[in-house]
Coordinates of C-alpha atoms in Angstrom, one line a residue:
M1 CA -10.4 -25.0 2.0
S2 CA -13.1 -23.1 3.4
P3 CA -14.3 -20.1 1.7
Y4 CA -12.9 -17.3 4.1
S5 CA -9.4 -19.2 3.9
A6 CA -9.7 -19.3 0.9
V7 CA -10.4 -14.9 -0.2
L8 CA -7.8 -14.6 3.1
K9 CA -5.2 -16.1 1.1
A10 CA -6.0 -14.7 -2.4
N11 CA -6.9 -10.9 -1.1
F12 CA -3.2 -11.7 1.4
Q13 CA -1.7 -12.6 -2.6
V14 CA -2.8 -9.8 -4.0
Q15 CA -2.0 -7.6 -1.6
L16 CA 2.2 -9.4 -2.0
Q17 CA 2.1 -8.1 -5.7
Y18 CA 2.8 -3.8 -4.5
R19 CA 6.2 -4.4 -4.0
A20 CA 8.0 -1.6 -5.5
A21 CA 4.8 0.7 -3.8
A22 CA 6.3 -0.8 -0.4
W23 CA 9.4 -0.4 -1.7
A24 CA 8.4 3.4 -1.6
G25 CA 6.3 3.6 1.3
I26 CA 9.4 2.4 3.6
G27 CA 10.8 5.4 2.5
T28 CA 8.1 7.2 2.6
Q29 CA 8.1 5.9 6.2
L30 CA 11.3 6.4 7.4
F31 CA 11.0 10.6 6.3
F32 CA 8.5 10.9 8.0
G33 CA 9.4 8.9 10.9
F34 CA 13.0 11.4 11.4
I35 CA 10.6 14.2 11.8
K36 CA 8.5 13.0 14.2
V37 CA 11.5 11.5 16.6
M38 CA 13.1 15.8 15.4
I39 CA 9.6 17.2 16.6
F40 CA 9.3 14.7 20.4
T41 CA 13.4 15.4 20.3
G42 CA 13.2 18.8 20.9
F43 CA 9.9 18.1 22.9
F44 CA 12.4 16.3 25.7
Q45 CA 15.4 18.9 25.8
S46 CA 13.5 22.1 25.6
S47 CA 11.1 20.4 28.9
V48 CA 11.2 20.3 32.6
R49 CA 8.1 18.8 33.2
R50 CA 8.0 15.1 34.0
Q51 CA 6.0 13.1 30.8
P52 CA 4.3 10.2 30.5
M53 CA 6.7 8.2 28.5
D54 CA 10.6 8.9 28.7
F55 CA 12.1 9.2 25.4
S56 CA 13.6 6.1 24.2
Q57 CA 9.3 4.3 25.4
V58 CA 8.3 6.8 22.6
I59 CA 10.7 5.9 19.8
D60 CA 9.7 3.3 20.2
Y61 CA 6.6 3.9 20.0
L62 CA 7.0 6.2 16.8
W63 CA 8.7 3.5 14.7
L64 CA 6.6 0.9 15.6
G65 CA 4.0 3.1 14.5
Q66 CA 6.2 4.0 11.2
A67 CA 6.1 0.5 10.9
L68 CA 3.4 -0.4 10.9
L69 CA 1.3 2.1 9.8
L70 CA -1.6 0.6 7.5
I71 CA -2.8 -1.3 10.0
L72 CA -4.7 1.2 10.4
P73 CA -8.3 1.4 8.1
F74 CA -7.3 4.9 6.5
R75 CA -10.2 4.1 4.0
I76 CA -13.2 2.2 3.5
D77 CA -14.2 -0.9 0.8
R78 CA -13.6 0.3 -1.6
E79 CA -14.3 -2.9 -3.6
L80 CA -17.5 -3.8 -1.6
T81 CA -18.4 -0.3 -1.5
Q82 CA -19.0 -0.6 -5.7
L83 CA -19.7 -3.4 -5.4
I84 CA -22.8 -1.7 -3.3
R85 CA -23.2 1.4 -5.6
T86 CA -23.4 -0.8 -9.0
G87 CA -25.8 -3.6 -7.8
N88 CA -23.3 -6.0 -9.2
L89 CA -23.1 -7.3 -4.7
A90 CA -25.9 -9.8 -7.1
Y91 CA -23.0 -11.4 -7.5
E92 CA -21.4 -11.9 -4.1
L93 CA -25.4 -12.9 -2.7
S94 CA -25.3 -16.1 -4.5
R95 CA -22.3 -17.0 -3.2
P96 CA -23.0 -19.6 -0.4
V97 CA -21.4 -17.4 2.0
D98 CA -22.0 -15.6 5.0
L99 CA -20.9 -12.9 3.7
Y100 CA -20.1 -10.6 6.7
L101 CA -17.1 -13.2 7.9
F102 CA -16.2 -13.2 3.6
W103 CA -16.6 -9.3 4.1
Y104 CA -14.1 -10.0 7.5
F105 CA -11.6 -12.3 6.2
R106 CA -11.3 -9.5 2.5
A107 CA -10.7 -7.0 5.1
L108 CA -8.5 -8.5 7.2
A109 CA -6.2 -9.5 4.7
V110 CA -5.8 -6.2 3.0
R111 CA -4.5 -5.5 6.4
A112 CA -1.7 -8.3 6.7
G113 CA -0.7 -8.2 3.0
S114 CA 0.1 -3.8 3.3
V115 CA 2.0 -4.2 7.1
F116 CA 3.8 -7.8 6.0
L117 CA 6.1 -5.4 2.7
R118 CA 7.3 -2.8 4.8
V119 CA 6.9 -4.3 8.9
A120 CA 10.5 -7.1 7.9
P121 CA 12.1 -4.6 6.3
M122 CA 11.1 -1.5 8.8
I123 CA 12.0 -3.1 11.5
A124 CA 15.3 -4.4 10.6
L125 CA 16.8 -0.6 9.5
T126 CA 16.2 1.1 12.6
M127 CA 17.3 -2.0 15.2
F128 CA 19.8 -3.4 13.8
V129 CA 21.3 -0.6 11.2
F130 CA 20.4 2.5 13.1
P131 CA 23.8 1.7 15.8
R132 CA 25.7 0.8 13.3
I133 CA 25.5 3.9 11.8
G134 CA 25.4 6.0 14.8
L135 CA 22.3 6.0 15.2
E136 CA 21.4 4.1 19.0
N137 CA 19.8 6.8 20.1
I138 CA 16.8 6.8 18.0
A139 CA 16.9 3.6 17.2
L140 CA 14.7 1.0 18.4
K141 CA 15.2 -1.6 20.7
P142 CA 14.4 -5.2 21.3
P143 CA 10.5 -5.9 23.8
G144 CA 12.5 -6.2 27.5
S145 CA 12.0 -10.1 27.4
L146 CA 10.1 -12.8 26.2
E147 CA 7.0 -12.3 28.3
V148 CA 6.6 -8.9 26.5
F149 CA 6.8 -9.5 23.1
L150 CA 4.4 -12.6 23.0
F151 CA 2.1 -10.1 25.3
F152 CA 3.0 -7.3 22.6
M153 CA 2.7 -10.1 19.6
L154 CA -1.5 -10.5 21.2
S155 CA -2.2 -7.4 21.7
L156 CA -1.1 -7.2 17.6
S157 CA -3.0 -9.3 16.5
S158 CA -5.6 -8.6 17.8
A159 CA -5.6 -5.1 16.1
F160 CA -5.4 -7.0 13.1
F161 CA -9.0 -8.4 14.0
L162 CA -10.1 -4.4 15.5
A163 CA -9.0 -2.3 12.1
A164 CA -11.0 -5.3 9.9
A165 CA -13.9 -5.1 12.3
L166 CA -13.6 -1.6 11.5
S167 CA -12.9 -1.6 7.9
V168 CA -16.4 -3.8 7.3
L169 CA -18.3 -1.9 9.9
M170 CA -17.5 1.6 8.4
S171 CA -17.6 0.2 4.5
V172 CA -22.0 -1.2 4.9
T173 CA -22.5 1.7 5.9
A174 CA -23.1 2.1 1.8
L175 CA -25.9 -0.1 2.8
W176 CA -27.8 3.1 3.6
T177 CA -26.0 5.5 1.9
I178 CA -26.0 6.7 -2.6
S179 CA -22.4 7.6 -2.1
A180 CA -20.0 6.2 0.8
E181 CA -17.5 8.5 1.0
G182 CA -18.2 10.6 3.3
V183 CA -17.4 7.9 6.0
D184 CA -14.3 7.7 3.6
Q185 CA -13.4 11.7 4.6
L186 CA -15.2 11.3 8.5
L187 CA -12.3 7.9 8.6
P188 CA -9.3 9.2 8.6
S189 CA -10.0 11.8 11.0
F190 CA -10.9 10.0 13.7
V191 CA -8.5 7.4 13.0
W192 CA -4.8 9.8 13.0
I193 CA -6.2 11.3 15.9
F194 CA -7.9 8.6 18.1
S195 CA -5.5 5.4 17.7
G196 CA -1.7 7.7 18.6
I197 CA -0.3 7.1 15.9
I198 CA 0.6 11.2 15.3
I199 CA 0.5 11.7 18.4
P200 CA 1.2 9.1 21.0
L201 CA -1.9 8.9 23.1
P202 CA -0.5 10.1 27.2
F203 CA 0.3 13.1 25.6
F204 CA -3.0 14.0 25.8
P205 CA -4.4 15.7 28.5
E206 CA -5.8 14.1 31.3
S207 CA -9.0 14.6 30.7
L208 CA -9.1 13.3 27.0
Q209 CA -8.1 10.2 28.9
L210 CA -11.1 9.4 29.7
V211 CA -12.7 9.4 26.5
F212 CA -10.0 7.8 24.9
L213 CA -11.3 4.5 27.5
F214 CA -14.6 4.7 25.0
L215 CA -13.6 4.2 22.0
P216 CA -11.8 1.5 19.7
F217 CA -9.3 3.2 18.0
R218 CA -6.5 3.3 20.6
G219 CA -7.2 -0.3 20.8
M220 CA -5.5 -0.3 17.0
L221 CA -1.9 0.9 17.7
D222 CA -1.9 2.6 21.3
I223 CA -2.6 -1.3 23.2
P224 CA 0.4 -2.9 21.4
F225 CA 2.7 -0.4 21.5
R226 CA 2.4 1.0 25.3
I227 CA 3.4 -3.1 26.2
Y228 CA 5.8 -3.5 23.6
N229 CA 7.8 -0.6 25.7
G230 CA 7.5 -0.9 29.1
D231 CA 4.3 1.4 29.1
L232 CA 1.8 -0.7 30.5
S233 CA 3.4 -3.6 32.8
G234 CA 0.8 -6.3 35.2
M235 CA -2.7 -5.6 35.9
A236 CA -3.0 -3.1 32.7
V237 CA -1.8 -5.3 29.7
F238 CA -4.5 -8.0 31.0
S239 CA -7.1 -5.2 31.4
S240 CA -5.9 -3.3 28.1
L241 CA -6.6 -6.7 26.2
M242 CA -10.0 -7.3 27.5
I243 CA -10.6 -3.9 26.6
Q244 CA -9.2 -4.7 22.5
L245 CA -11.2 -8.4 22.8
F246 CA -14.1 -6.1 23.8
W247 CA -14.1 -3.5 20.5
I248 CA -13.3 -6.8 18.8
A249 CA -17.4 -8.5 19.6
A250 CA -18.4 -5.2 19.8
L251 CA -18.0 -4.3 16.6
V252 CA -18.2 -7.7 15.0
L253 CA -21.4 -8.2 16.0
L254 CA -22.7 -3.9 15.8
G255 CA -21.8 -4.9 11.5
R256 CA -23.1 -7.9 11.3
I257 CA -26.6 -6.6 12.4
M258 CA -25.8 -3.9 9.8
V259 CA -25.3 -6.7 7.1
N260 CA -27.7 -8.1 7.8
R261 CA -30.5 -5.4 8.7
G262 CA -29.4 -4.2 5.2
L263 CA -29.5 -7.0 2.5
K264 CA -33.0 -7.1 4.3
R265 CA -33.2 -3.6 2.6
L266 CA -31.9 -3.7 -0.3
I267 CA -33.2 -3.4 -4.0
I268 CA -31.2 -3.6 -6.7
Q269 CA -32.1 -1.7 -9.9
G270 CA -31.3 -2.9 -13.7
G271 CA -32.1 -6.0 -15.9

């Protein structure tokens, strides 16, 4: 087993230990999911204009957002920044591994493990239980076809890689700063707004849509969700997948450059 697959497996298993937190999170995400559904129900009932997505598409978007919320890198990697701050990074440097890849696979495992515990119960409840208890109008619908499902899974996989790349990129800024708290406080604001987790991005003003195209955040949730609900189809799916791949490559390259340059200027004090 390579050191990268080993760290992926180990950190994934660590995340699986937090079962109580996962069940509490499911309850919380259902609660906030219902709040969002009620808000958009009122919005559609009172609106006379044609909306960028129909109501059923919005419902799918909202429930997928609640089920897959923890893909998003809301926080920097505290373990990594603590290693840098305390000087224990010296132990990391002694490993015969590519440090960037080592940290990248750790970030990927955190995303995957956190989502794994919650996604199946959330999908089961919103897709299969809701219709049986009279909530079929706000239930998560299955994908329109096998082709849509496969493209969704491809895009969702890319979202994990993109989120991990952003997490490492933000975390290694600690190589240049005394404290990473500033980045840690600033990052959630961009992630919450520009990923589509609060409001689906198509509902933002058209003047902002072009801005979203030049940011990596929509590739973490908005693109896979709009493939799933049918809002993106045909060539739009392929172009969106290319956007995700571009940002993965760009953030990985930038992160690797930052790690390499940061390590060259690193001074570990103590003795």
